[in-house]
Amino acid sequence: MDRDPRVCVFGEDVGHYGGSYKVTKGLAEKYGDLRVLDTPIAENSFTGMGVGAAMTGLRPVIEGMNMGFLLLAFNQISDNCGMLHYTSGGQFTIPTVIRGPGGVGRQLGAEHSQRLESYFQSIPGIQLVACSTVYNAKGLMKAAIRSENPVVLFEHVLLYNLKERIPDEEYVLSLEEAEMVRPGEHITILTYSRMRYHVMQAAKTLVNKGYDPEVIDIRSLKPFDLYTIGNSVKKTHRVLIVEECMRTGGIGASLTAAINENFHDYLDAPIVCLSSQDVPTPYAGTLEEWTVVQPAQIVAAVEQLCQ
């Protein structure tokens, strides 16, 4: 916002309250009420306003207080945000960032615990990224704001409390590159967002058992970084996908199809995908855990794949 006066923020409680998860804390005092605009509880209205603002030259960052609430703005995101560059014959660009918390929290109930990545992945004209660390959250956010394309940035509700030392100098990450988290030889584990931490927890156990997993945070959910993924598959010949998205029609299903289409000849075993169960997320804590992939399941899947 210092660098580019066209950047503005819209959303519920993003102003003097600082956002429901304090992501915009202090911005209203620094940049004023017009650049950090508190909106009514009307996702379809302020998302549509953001698309219009982008068409006229601004670079809005639209916050959904919860990604589930953005279902109310699905028409604006799909029919307007994703398509207007095409349907206007290139007359308009839509440099918009749509961001907010999603995923399964801790007993937030079904409506506040949705995994909607694949809903947005299916929209033509939208780029989709998921941050997982302090470092990549900043780098991907900057890249998304500077992109000429509409970008949906998924933040996980349980990762806001992460702390990490990041460079003082400016850096911007690619919106289309995966991150090699841990090089390995025996199996490729593809993951993103909060599941990165479940995978790395499982990796410690696997190393102690003699396995050498390669862990990749895919980060870009659309398009997939098939260069990085493909090189890993050619090396390990085995793939495990770990996601928090739903099993039916999730990110893992799309990724499985992409790997089978492009790298089938390099696979020595069928691709295994561990996903959340196809049920509304229960409120009860013990039941909630059962719906999400846990580290022990990842260990068991790797042992089975590497037999």
PDB file of C-alpha atoms in Angstrom:
ATOM      1  CA  MET A   1       0.000   0.000   0.000  1.00  0.00           C
ATOM      2  CA  ASP A   2       3.013   2.297   0.519  1.00  0.00           C
ATOM      3  CA  ARG A   3       4.383   1.317  -2.871  1.00  0.00           C
ATOM      4  CA  ASP A   4       1.178   1.605  -4.896  1.00  0.00           C
ATOM      5  CA  PRO A   5      -1.634   4.067  -4.045  1.00  0.00           C
ATOM      6  CA  ARG A   6      -4.059   2.002  -6.155  1.00  0.00           C
ATOM      7  CA  VAL A   7      -4.045  -0.846  -3.623  1.00  0.00           C
ATOM      8  CA  CYS A   8      -7.072  -0.814  -1.310  1.00  0.00           C
ATOM      9  CA  VAL A   9      -8.764  -3.262   1.063  1.00  0.00           C
ATOM     10  CA  PHE A  10     -12.469  -4.142   1.312  1.00  0.00           C
ATOM     11  CA  GLY A  11     -14.195  -6.373   3.821  1.00  0.00           C
ATOM     12  CA  GLU A  12     -16.115  -6.825   7.039  1.00  0.00           C
ATOM     13  CA  ASP A  13     -14.293  -5.390  10.070  1.00  0.00           C
ATOM     14  CA  VAL A  14     -11.044  -4.878   8.117  1.00  0.00           C
ATOM     15  CA  GLY A  15     -10.804  -1.233   9.236  1.00  0.00           C
ATOM     16  CA  HIS A  16     -10.395  -0.032  12.799  1.00  0.00           C
ATOM     17  CA  TYR A  17     -11.116  -3.485  14.233  1.00  0.00           C
ATOM     18  CA  GLY A  18      -8.154  -4.799  12.217  1.00  0.00           C
ATOM     19  CA  GLY A  19      -9.865  -7.830  10.716  1.00  0.00           C
ATOM     20  CA  SER A  20     -11.328 -10.855  12.460  1.00  0.00           C
ATOM     21  CA  TYR A  21      -7.830 -12.413  12.579  1.00  0.00           C
ATOM     22  CA  LYS A  22      -5.995  -9.047  12.773  1.00  0.00           C
ATOM     23  CA  VAL A  23      -4.479  -9.371   9.289  1.00  0.00           C
ATOM     24  CA  THR A  24      -5.265  -5.690   8.532  1.00  0.00           C
ATOM     25  CA  LYS A  25      -4.406  -4.379  12.005  1.00  0.00           C
ATOM     26  CA  GLY A  26      -3.179  -0.773  11.905  1.00  0.00           C
ATOM     27  CA  LEU A  27      -3.866  -0.223   8.207  1.00  0.00           C
ATOM     28  CA  ALA A  28      -6.944   1.985   8.663  1.00  0.00           C
ATOM     29  CA  GLU A  29      -5.040   4.364  10.938  1.00  0.00           C
ATOM     30  CA  LYS A  30      -2.174   4.536   8.447  1.00  0.00           C
ATOM     31  CA  TYR A  31      -4.049   4.729   5.138  1.00  0.00           C
ATOM     32  CA  GLY A  32      -7.503   6.052   6.030  1.00  0.00           C
ATOM     33  CA  ASP A  33     -11.045   4.786   5.820  1.00  0.00           C
ATOM     34  CA  LEU A  34     -11.347   4.963   2.029  1.00  0.00           C
ATOM     35  CA  ARG A  35      -8.355   2.701   1.315  1.00  0.00           C
ATOM     36  CA  VAL A  36      -9.274   0.310   4.141  1.00  0.00           C
ATOM     37  CA  LEU A  37     -13.019   0.160   3.724  1.00  0.00           C
ATOM     38  CA  ASP A  38     -15.307  -1.486   6.265  1.00  0.00           C
ATOM     39  CA  THR A  39     -18.258  -3.009   4.449  1.00  0.00           C
ATOM     40  CA  PRO A  40     -21.686  -4.256   5.492  1.00  0.00           C
ATOM     41  CA  ILE A  41     -22.209  -8.011   5.821  1.00  0.00           C
ATOM     42  CA  ALA A  42     -22.909  -8.334   2.104  1.00  0.00           C
ATOM     43  CA  GLU A  43     -20.260 -10.464   0.363  1.00  0.00           C
ATOM     44  CA  ASN A  44     -21.925 -10.362  -3.043  1.00  0.00           C
ATOM     45  CA  SER A  45     -22.085  -6.558  -2.950  1.00  0.00           C
ATOM     46  CA  PHE A  46     -18.548  -5.743  -1.828  1.00  0.00           C
ATOM     47  CA  THR A  47     -16.984  -8.446  -4.016  1.00  0.00           C
ATOM     48  CA  GLY A  48     -18.828  -7.018  -7.011  1.00  0.00           C
ATOM     49  CA  MET A  49     -17.665  -3.557  -5.960  1.00  0.00           C
ATOM     50  CA  GLY A  50     -14.104  -4.867  -5.852  1.00  0.00           C
ATOM     51  CA  VAL A  51     -14.367  -6.230  -9.383  1.00  0.00           C
ATOM     52  CA  GLY A  52     -15.688  -2.867 -10.571  1.00  0.00           C
ATOM     53  CA  ALA A  53     -12.886  -1.054  -8.756  1.00  0.00           C
ATOM     54  CA  ALA A  54     -10.331  -3.275 -10.497  1.00  0.00           C
ATOM     55  CA  MET A  55     -11.913  -2.585 -13.889  1.00  0.00           C
ATOM     56  CA  THR A  56     -11.492   1.145 -13.333  1.00  0.00           C
ATOM     57  CA  GLY A  57      -7.829   0.960 -12.336  1.00  0.00           C
ATOM     58  CA  LEU A  58      -7.615   0.124  -8.622  1.00  0.00           C
ATOM     59  CA  ARG A  59      -6.021  -3.018  -7.158  1.00  0.00           C
ATOM     60  CA  PRO A  60      -8.453  -4.176  -4.461  1.00  0.00           C
ATOM     61  CA  VAL A  61      -7.706  -6.812  -1.831  1.00  0.00           C
ATOM     62  CA  ILE A  62     -11.062  -8.321  -0.859  1.00  0.00           C
ATOM     63  CA  GLU A  63     -11.230 -10.139   2.475  1.00  0.00           C
ATOM     64  CA  GLY A  64     -13.780 -12.819   3.180  1.00  0.00           C
ATOM     65  CA  MET A  65     -14.084 -13.027   6.964  1.00  0.00           C
ATOM     66  CA  ASN A  66     -14.365 -16.762   6.339  1.00  0.00           C
ATOM     67  CA  MET A  67     -13.942 -18.456   2.971  1.00  0.00           C
ATOM     68  CA  GLY A  68     -17.331 -20.097   3.439  1.00  0.00           C
ATOM     69  CA  PHE A  69     -18.968 -16.673   3.368  1.00  0.00           C
ATOM     70  CA  LEU A  70     -17.570 -16.067  -0.126  1.00  0.00           C
ATOM     71  CA  LEU A  71     -20.023 -18.641  -1.463  1.00  0.00           C
ATOM     72  CA  LEU A  72     -22.459 -15.733  -1.283  1.00  0.00           C
ATOM     73  CA  ALA A  73     -20.234 -13.966  -3.839  1.00  0.00           C
ATOM     74  CA  PHE A  74     -19.667 -16.960  -6.108  1.00  0.00           C
ATOM     75  CA  ASN A  75     -21.412 -15.305  -9.038  1.00  0.00           C
ATOM     76  CA  GLN A  76     -19.224 -12.204  -8.747  1.00  0.00           C
ATOM     77  CA  ILE A  77     -16.041 -14.299  -8.451  1.00  0.00           C
ATOM     78  CA  SER A  78     -16.944 -16.681 -11.280  1.00  0.00           C
ATOM     79  CA  ASP A  79     -19.000 -14.746 -13.827  1.00  0.00           C
ATOM     80  CA  ASN A  80     -17.349 -11.359 -13.248  1.00  0.00           C
ATOM     81  CA  CYS A  81     -13.897 -11.718 -11.723  1.00  0.00           C
ATOM     82  CA  GLY A  82     -12.844 -14.763 -13.722  1.00  0.00           C
ATOM     83  CA  MET A  83     -14.439 -13.952 -17.066  1.00  0.00           C
ATOM     84  CA  LEU A  84     -14.474 -10.193 -17.656  1.00  0.00           C
ATOM     85  CA  HIS A  85     -10.990 -10.028 -19.175  1.00  0.00           C
ATOM     86  CA  TYR A  86     -12.140 -12.580 -21.764  1.00  0.00           C
ATOM     87  CA  THR A  87     -15.701 -11.404 -22.305  1.00  0.00           C
ATOM     88  CA  SER A  88     -14.561  -7.780 -22.751  1.00  0.00           C
ATOM     89  CA  GLY A  89     -12.161  -8.880 -25.486  1.00  0.00           C
ATOM     90  CA  GLY A  90      -9.190  -7.869 -23.327  1.00  0.00           C
ATOM     91  CA  GLN A  91     -10.471  -4.339 -22.691  1.00  0.00           C
ATOM     92  CA  PHE A  92     -10.429  -4.875 -18.911  1.00  0.00           C
ATOM     93  CA  THR A  93      -7.970  -6.517 -16.555  1.00  0.00           C
ATOM     94  CA  ILE A  94      -9.134  -7.553 -13.099  1.00  0.00           C
ATOM     95  CA  PRO A  95      -6.088  -7.234 -10.787  1.00  0.00           C
ATOM     96  CA  THR A  96      -7.979  -8.393  -7.706  1.00  0.00           C
ATOM     97  CA  VAL A  97      -6.900 -10.436  -4.685  1.00  0.00           C
ATOM     98  CA  ILE A  98      -9.573 -12.393  -2.839  1.00  0.00           C
ATOM     99  CA  ARG A  99      -8.238 -13.710   0.446  1.00  0.00           C
ATOM    100  CA  GLY A 100      -9.356 -15.023   3.789  1.00  0.00           C
ATOM    101  CA  PRO A 101      -9.254 -17.889   6.286  1.00  0.00           C
ATOM    102  CA  GLY A 102     -10.511 -21.345   5.417  1.00  0.00           C
ATOM    103  CA  GLY A 103     -10.007 -24.930   6.456  1.00  0.00           C
ATOM    104  CA  VAL A 104     -10.907 -26.854   9.578  1.00  0.00           C
ATOM    105  CA  GLY A 105     -10.226 -24.888  12.758  1.00  0.00           C
ATOM    106  CA  ARG A 106     -10.780 -26.027  16.307  1.00  0.00           C
ATOM    107  CA  GLN A 107     -14.456 -26.648  16.913  1.00  0.00           C
ATOM    108  CA  LEU A 108     -15.745 -23.820  14.730  1.00  0.00           C
ATOM    109  CA  GLY A 109     -18.672 -25.883  13.475  1.00  0.00           C
ATOM    110  CA  ALA A 110     -19.538 -27.109   9.989  1.00  0.00           C
ATOM    111  CA  GLU A 111     -20.279 -23.760   8.320  1.00  0.00           C
ATOM    112  CA  HIS A 112     -17.004 -22.200   9.523  1.00  0.00           C
ATOM    113  CA  SER A 113     -14.858 -25.258   8.760  1.00  0.00           C
ATOM    114  CA  GLN A 114     -15.220 -25.668   5.011  1.00  0.00           C
ATOM    115  CA  ARG A 115     -12.520 -26.586   2.509  1.00  0.00           C
ATOM    116  CA  LEU A 116     -13.546 -24.708  -0.601  1.00  0.00           C
ATOM    117  CA  GLU A 117     -10.328 -24.709  -2.630  1.00  0.00           C
ATOM    118  CA  SER A 118     -11.688 -26.967  -5.350  1.00  0.00           C
ATOM    119  CA  TYR A 119     -14.807 -24.807  -5.765  1.00  0.00           C
ATOM    120  CA  PHE A 120     -12.618 -21.909  -6.866  1.00  0.00           C
ATOM    121  CA  GLN A 121     -10.146 -24.103  -8.745  1.00  0.00           C
ATOM    122  CA  SER A 122     -12.841 -24.899 -11.296  1.00  0.00           C
ATOM    123  CA  ILE A 123     -13.383 -21.244 -12.284  1.00  0.00           C
ATOM    124  CA  PRO A 124     -11.758 -20.281 -15.622  1.00  0.00           C
ATOM    125  CA  GLY A 125      -9.562 -17.179 -15.420  1.00  0.00           C
ATOM    126  CA  ILE A 126      -8.744 -17.390 -11.692  1.00  0.00           C
ATOM    127  CA  GLN A 127      -5.340 -18.194 -10.187  1.00  0.00           C
ATOM    128  CA  LEU A 128      -5.343 -20.030  -6.880  1.00  0.00           C
ATOM    129  CA  VAL A 129      -2.586 -20.184  -4.249  1.00  0.00           C
ATOM    130  CA  ALA A 130      -2.406 -21.439  -0.659  1.00  0.00           C
ATOM    131  CA  CYS A 131       0.144 -20.084   1.815  1.00  0.00           C
ATOM    132  CA  SER A 132       1.562 -22.215   4.612  1.00  0.00           C
ATOM    133  CA  THR A 133       4.423 -20.263   6.249  1.00  0.00           C
ATOM    134  CA  VAL A 134       5.069 -16.674   7.287  1.00  0.00           C
ATOM    135  CA  TYR A 135       7.672 -16.392   4.517  1.00  0.00           C
ATOM    136  CA  ASN A 136       5.477 -17.616   1.690  1.00  0.00           C
ATOM    137  CA  ALA A 137       2.384 -15.787   2.993  1.00  0.00           C
ATOM    138  CA  LYS A 138       4.169 -12.463   2.523  1.00  0.00           C
ATOM    139  CA  GLY A 139       5.821 -13.406  -0.773  1.00  0.00           C
ATOM    140  CA  LEU A 140       2.636 -14.806  -2.306  1.00  0.00           C
ATOM    141  CA  MET A 141       0.517 -11.890  -1.081  1.00  0.00           C
ATOM    142  CA  LYS A 142       2.850  -9.388  -2.736  1.00  0.00           C
ATOM    143  CA  ALA A 143       2.889 -11.394  -5.954  1.00  0.00           C
ATOM    144  CA  ALA A 144      -0.915 -11.652  -5.933  1.00  0.00           C
ATOM    145  CA  ILE A 145      -1.371  -7.896  -5.446  1.00  0.00           C
ATOM    146  CA  ARG A 146       1.037  -7.130  -8.299  1.00  0.00           C
ATOM    147  CA  SER A 147      -0.478  -9.676 -10.681  1.00  0.00           C
ATOM    148  CA  GLU A 148      -2.731  -8.503 -13.497  1.00  0.00           C
ATOM    149  CA  ASN A 149      -4.879 -11.599 -12.959  1.00  0.00           C
ATOM    150  CA  PRO A 150      -7.509 -12.218 -10.283  1.00  0.00           C
ATOM    151  CA  VAL A 151      -5.940 -14.349  -7.545  1.00  0.00           C
ATOM    152  CA  VAL A 152      -7.642 -16.267  -4.734  1.00  0.00           C
ATOM    153  CA  LEU A 153      -5.262 -16.596  -1.771  1.00  0.00           C
ATOM    154  CA  PHE A 154      -6.190 -19.258   0.769  1.00  0.00           C
ATOM    155  CA  GLU A 155      -5.024 -18.735   4.332  1.00  0.00           C
ATOM    156  CA  HIS A 156      -5.603 -21.417   6.950  1.00  0.00           C
ATOM    157  CA  VAL A 157      -7.460 -20.457  10.091  1.00  0.00           C
ATOM    158  CA  LEU A 158      -5.004 -22.405  12.305  1.00  0.00           C
ATOM    159  CA  LEU A 159      -1.801 -20.923  10.844  1.00  0.00           C
ATOM    160  CA  TYR A 160      -2.231 -17.283  11.867  1.00  0.00           C
ATOM    161  CA  ASN A 161      -0.270 -17.828  15.075  1.00  0.00           C
ATOM    162  CA  LEU A 162       2.904 -18.956  13.270  1.00  0.00           C
ATOM    163  CA  LYS A 163       6.045 -16.926  13.903  1.00  0.00           C
ATOM    164  CA  GLU A 164       9.127 -16.891  11.704  1.00  0.00           C
ATOM    165  CA  ARG A 165      12.076 -14.602  10.972  1.00  0.00           C
ATOM    166  CA  ILE A 166      11.818 -13.283   7.416  1.00  0.00           C
ATOM    167  CA  PRO A 167      14.205 -11.142   5.331  1.00  0.00           C
ATOM    168  CA  ASP A 168      14.216  -7.374   5.849  1.00  0.00           C
ATOM    169  CA  GLU A 169      14.757  -6.811   2.141  1.00  0.00           C
ATOM    170  CA  GLU A 170      11.887  -7.083  -0.301  1.00  0.00           C
ATOM    171  CA  TYR A 171      11.079 -10.435  -1.895  1.00  0.00           C
ATOM    172  CA  VAL A 172       8.237 -11.646  -4.114  1.00  0.00           C
ATOM    173  CA  LEU A 173       7.467 -15.316  -4.796  1.00  0.00           C
ATOM    174  CA  SER A 174       6.131 -16.860  -7.982  1.00  0.00           C
ATOM    175  CA  LEU A 175       2.414 -17.638  -7.986  1.00  0.00           C
ATOM    176  CA  GLU A 176       3.041 -20.729 -10.113  1.00  0.00           C
ATOM    177  CA  GLU A 177       5.894 -22.522  -8.325  1.00  0.00           C
ATOM    178  CA  ALA A 178       5.829 -25.328  -5.782  1.00  0.00           C
ATOM    179  CA  GLU A 179       8.259 -25.377  -2.846  1.00  0.00           C
ATOM    180  CA  MET A 180      10.644 -28.244  -2.188  1.00  0.00           C
ATOM    181  CA  VAL A 181      10.292 -28.634   1.577  1.00  0.00           C
ATOM    182  CA  ARG A 182      12.359 -31.793   2.029  1.00  0.00           C
ATOM    183  CA  PRO A 183      14.370 -33.587  -0.689  1.00  0.00           C
ATOM    184  CA  GLY A 184      14.159 -37.389  -0.612  1.00  0.00           C
ATOM    185  CA  GLU A 185      14.487 -40.532  -2.696  1.00  0.00           C
ATOM    186  CA  HIS A 186      11.784 -43.063  -1.754  1.00  0.00           C
ATOM    187  CA  ILE A 187       8.418 -41.340  -2.273  1.00  0.00           C
ATOM    188  CA  THR A 188       6.973 -37.964  -3.309  1.00  0.00           C
ATOM    189  CA  ILE A 189       4.519 -36.459  -0.808  1.00  0.00           C
ATOM    190  CA  LEU A 190       2.515 -33.555  -2.247  1.00  0.00           C
ATOM    191  CA  THR A 191       0.667 -31.301   0.164  1.00  0.00           C
ATOM    192  CA  TYR A 192      -0.280 -27.691   0.894  1.00  0.00           C
ATOM    193  CA  SER A 193      -1.490 -25.321   3.615  1.00  0.00           C
ATOM    194  CA  ARG A 194      -1.869 -26.766   7.132  1.00  0.00           C
ATOM    195  CA  MET A 195      -1.289 -30.354   6.004  1.00  0.00           C
ATOM    196  CA  ARG A 196       2.341 -29.414   5.339  1.00  0.00           C
ATOM    197  CA  TYR A 197       2.852 -29.584   9.112  1.00  0.00           C
ATOM    198  CA  HIS A 198       1.114 -32.946   9.474  1.00  0.00           C
ATOM    199  CA  VAL A 199       3.307 -34.280   6.668  1.00  0.00           C
ATOM    200  CA  MET A 200       6.522 -32.972   8.241  1.00  0.00           C
ATOM    201  CA  GLN A 201       5.494 -34.474  11.579  1.00  0.00           C
ATOM    202  CA  ALA A 202       4.978 -37.806   9.827  1.00  0.00           C
ATOM    203  CA  ALA A 203       8.290 -37.398   7.965  1.00  0.00           C
ATOM    204  CA  LYS A 204      10.213 -37.432  11.246  1.00  0.00           C
ATOM    205  CA  THR A 205       8.670 -40.795  12.106  1.00  0.00           C
ATOM    206  CA  LEU A 206       9.314 -42.114   8.589  1.00  0.00           C
ATOM    207  CA  VAL A 207      12.993 -41.126   8.683  1.00  0.00           C
ATOM    208  CA  ASN A 208      13.381 -42.961  11.988  1.00  0.00           C
ATOM    209  CA  LYS A 209      11.892 -46.024  10.284  1.00  0.00           C
ATOM    210  CA  GLY A 210      14.384 -45.830   7.418  1.00  0.00           C
ATOM    211  CA  TYR A 211      12.292 -44.072   4.763  1.00  0.00           C
ATOM    212  CA  ASP A 212      13.446 -41.012   2.834  1.00  0.00           C
ATOM    213  CA  PRO A 213      10.338 -39.051   1.751  1.00  0.00           C
ATOM    214  CA  GLU A 214      10.463 -36.060  -0.580  1.00  0.00           C
ATOM    215  CA  VAL A 215       7.997 -33.399   0.578  1.00  0.00           C
ATOM    216  CA  ILE A 216       6.660 -30.731  -1.791  1.00  0.00           C
ATOM    217  CA  ASP A 217       4.317 -27.907  -0.806  1.00  0.00           C
ATOM    218  CA  ILE A 218       2.505 -27.380  -4.098  1.00  0.00           C
ATOM    219  CA  ARG A 219       1.411 -23.825  -3.085  1.00  0.00           C
ATOM    220  CA  SER A 220      -0.037 -23.079  -6.533  1.00  0.00           C
ATOM    221  CA  LEU A 221      -3.377 -24.899  -6.697  1.00  0.00           C
ATOM    222  CA  LYS A 222      -4.053 -23.513 -10.156  1.00  0.00           C
ATOM    223  CA  PRO A 223      -2.023 -23.956 -12.248  1.00  0.00           C
ATOM    224  CA  PHE A 224      -0.080 -26.897 -10.796  1.00  0.00           C
ATOM    225  CA  ASP A 225       3.711 -26.676 -11.014  1.00  0.00           C
ATOM    226  CA  LEU A 226       4.036 -29.850 -13.064  1.00  0.00           C
ATOM    227  CA  TYR A 227       7.733 -29.187 -13.713  1.00  0.00           C
ATOM    228  CA  THR A 228       8.694 -29.523 -10.035  1.00  0.00           C
ATOM    229  CA  ILE A 229       6.141 -32.284  -9.413  1.00  0.00           C
ATOM    230  CA  GLY A 230       7.194 -34.202 -12.540  1.00  0.00           C
ATOM    231  CA  ASN A 231      10.900 -34.124 -11.695  1.00  0.00           C
ATOM    232  CA  SER A 232      10.109 -35.549  -8.276  1.00  0.00           C
ATOM    233  CA  VAL A 233       7.884 -38.309  -9.688  1.00  0.00           C
ATOM    234  CA  LYS A 234      10.619 -39.287 -12.173  1.00  0.00           C
ATOM    235  CA  LYS A 235      13.020 -39.651  -9.232  1.00  0.00           C
ATOM    236  CA  THR A 236      10.887 -41.448  -6.620  1.00  0.00           C
ATOM    237  CA  HIS A 237       8.272 -43.253  -8.816  1.00  0.00           C
ATOM    238  CA  ARG A 238       5.729 -43.148  -5.980  1.00  0.00           C
ATOM    239  CA  VAL A 239       3.247 -40.417  -5.037  1.00  0.00           C
ATOM    240  CA  LEU A 240       1.216 -39.702  -1.912  1.00  0.00           C
ATOM    241  CA  ILE A 241      -1.086 -36.653  -1.885  1.00  0.00           C
ATOM    242  CA  VAL A 242      -2.121 -35.259   1.498  1.00  0.00           C
ATOM    243  CA  GLU A 243      -4.813 -32.572   1.600  1.00  0.00           C
ATOM    244  CA  GLU A 244      -7.499 -31.124   3.826  1.00  0.00           C
ATOM    245  CA  CYS A 245      -9.851 -30.671   0.866  1.00  0.00           C
ATOM    246  CA  MET A 246     -12.754 -33.070   0.471  1.00  0.00           C
ATOM    247  CA  ARG A 247     -12.097 -36.417  -1.197  1.00  0.00           C
ATOM    248  CA  THR A 248     -14.733 -36.159  -3.925  1.00  0.00           C
ATOM    249  CA  GLY A 249     -13.794 -33.512  -6.478  1.00  0.00           C
ATOM    250  CA  GLY A 250     -10.994 -32.088  -4.320  1.00  0.00           C
ATOM    251  CA  ILE A 251      -7.584 -30.670  -5.214  1.00  0.00           C
ATOM    252  CA  GLY A 252      -6.111 -34.147  -4.792  1.00  0.00           C
ATOM    253  CA  ALA A 253      -8.458 -35.560  -7.436  1.00  0.00           C
ATOM    254  CA  SER A 254      -7.328 -32.915  -9.953  1.00  0.00           C
ATOM    255  CA  LEU A 255      -3.681 -33.468  -9.037  1.00  0.00           C
ATOM    256  CA  THR A 256      -4.030 -37.243  -9.380  1.00  0.00           C
ATOM    257  CA  ALA A 257      -5.490 -36.814 -12.853  1.00  0.00           C
ATOM    258  CA  ALA A 258      -2.711 -34.412 -13.888  1.00  0.00           C
ATOM    259  CA  ILE A 259       0.045 -36.768 -12.710  1.00  0.00           C
ATOM    260  CA  ASN A 260      -1.557 -39.796 -14.356  1.00  0.00           C
ATOM    261  CA  GLU A 261      -1.923 -37.921 -17.640  1.00  0.00           C
ATOM    262  CA  ASN A 262       1.623 -36.563 -17.697  1.00  0.00           C
ATOM    263  CA  PHE A 263       3.811 -38.996 -15.739  1.00  0.00           C
ATOM    264  CA  HIS A 264       2.012 -42.352 -15.782  1.00  0.00           C
ATOM    265  CA  ASP A 265       5.000 -44.214 -17.249  1.00  0.00           C
ATOM    266  CA  TYR A 266       7.214 -43.173 -14.318  1.00  0.00           C
ATOM    267  CA  LEU A 267       4.907 -44.559 -11.611  1.00  0.00           C
ATOM    268  CA  ASP A 268       5.757 -47.876  -9.940  1.00  0.00           C
ATOM    269  CA  ALA A 269       2.600 -47.843  -7.799  1.00  0.00           C
ATOM    270  CA  PRO A 270      -0.874 -46.269  -7.933  1.00  0.00           C
ATOM    271  CA  ILE A 271      -1.154 -42.721  -6.608  1.00  0.00           C
ATOM    272  CA  VAL A 272      -2.622 -42.615  -3.093  1.00  0.00           C
ATOM    273  CA  CYS A 273      -4.599 -39.575  -1.953  1.00  0.00           C
ATOM    274  CA  LEU A 274      -5.401 -38.905   1.706  1.00  0.00           C
ATOM    275  CA  SER A 275      -8.214 -36.352   2.015  1.00  0.00           C
ATOM    276  CA  SER A 276     -10.791 -35.129   4.507  1.00  0.00           C
ATOM    277  CA  GLN A 277     -13.931 -37.189   4.723  1.00  0.00           C
ATOM    278  CA  ASP A 278     -16.960 -36.165   2.677  1.00  0.00           C
ATOM    279  CA  VAL A 279     -19.001 -35.053   5.666  1.00  0.00           C
ATOM    280  CA  PRO A 280     -19.845 -31.700   7.264  1.00  0.00           C
ATOM    281  CA  THR A 281     -17.140 -31.013   9.855  1.00  0.00           C
ATOM    282  CA  PRO A 282     -18.459 -32.050  13.292  1.00  0.00           C
ATOM    283  CA  TYR A 283     -18.384 -29.612  16.188  1.00  0.00           C
ATOM    284  CA  ALA A 284     -17.200 -32.262  18.678  1.00  0.00           C
ATOM    285  CA  GLY A 285     -13.405 -32.095  18.888  1.00  0.00           C
ATOM    286  CA  THR A 286     -12.754 -35.841  18.749  1.00  0.00           C
ATOM    287  CA  LEU A 287     -15.050 -36.294  15.753  1.00  0.00           C
ATOM    288  CA  GLU A 288     -13.537 -33.250  14.044  1.00  0.00           C
ATOM    289  CA  GLU A 289     -10.082 -34.879  14.248  1.00  0.00           C
ATOM    290  CA  TRP A 290     -11.445 -38.021  12.621  1.00  0.00           C
ATOM    291  CA  THR A 291     -12.526 -36.078   9.532  1.00  0.00           C
ATOM    292  CA  VAL A 292      -9.026 -34.656   8.874  1.00  0.00           C
ATOM    293  CA  VAL A 293      -5.885 -36.591   7.851  1.00  0.00           C
ATOM    294  CA  GLN A 294      -3.587 -37.238  10.827  1.00  0.00           C
ATOM    295  CA  PRO A 295       0.199 -37.941  10.816  1.00  0.00           C
ATOM    296  CA  ALA A 296      -0.255 -41.627  11.711  1.00  0.00           C
ATOM    297  CA  GLN A 297      -2.343 -42.150   8.562  1.00  0.00           C
ATOM    298  CA  ILE A 298       0.418 -40.572   6.471  1.00  0.00           C
ATOM    299  CA  VAL A 299       3.021 -42.894   7.985  1.00  0.00           C
ATOM    300  CA  ALA A 300       0.846 -45.943   7.312  1.00  0.00           C
ATOM    301  CA  ALA A 301       0.211 -44.870   3.697  1.00  0.00           C
ATOM    302  CA  VAL A 302       3.924 -44.404   2.988  1.00  0.00           C
ATOM    303  CA  GLU A 303       4.764 -47.798   4.509  1.00  0.00           C
ATOM    304  CA  GLN A 304       2.152 -49.439   2.304  1.00  0.00           C
ATOM    305  CA  LEU A 305       3.289 -47.619  -0.863  1.00  0.00           C
ATOM    306  CA  CYS A 306       6.966 -48.423  -0.295  1.00  0.00           C
ATOM    307  CA  GLN A 307       6.501 -52.151   0.283  1.00  0.00           C
TER     308      GLN A 307
END
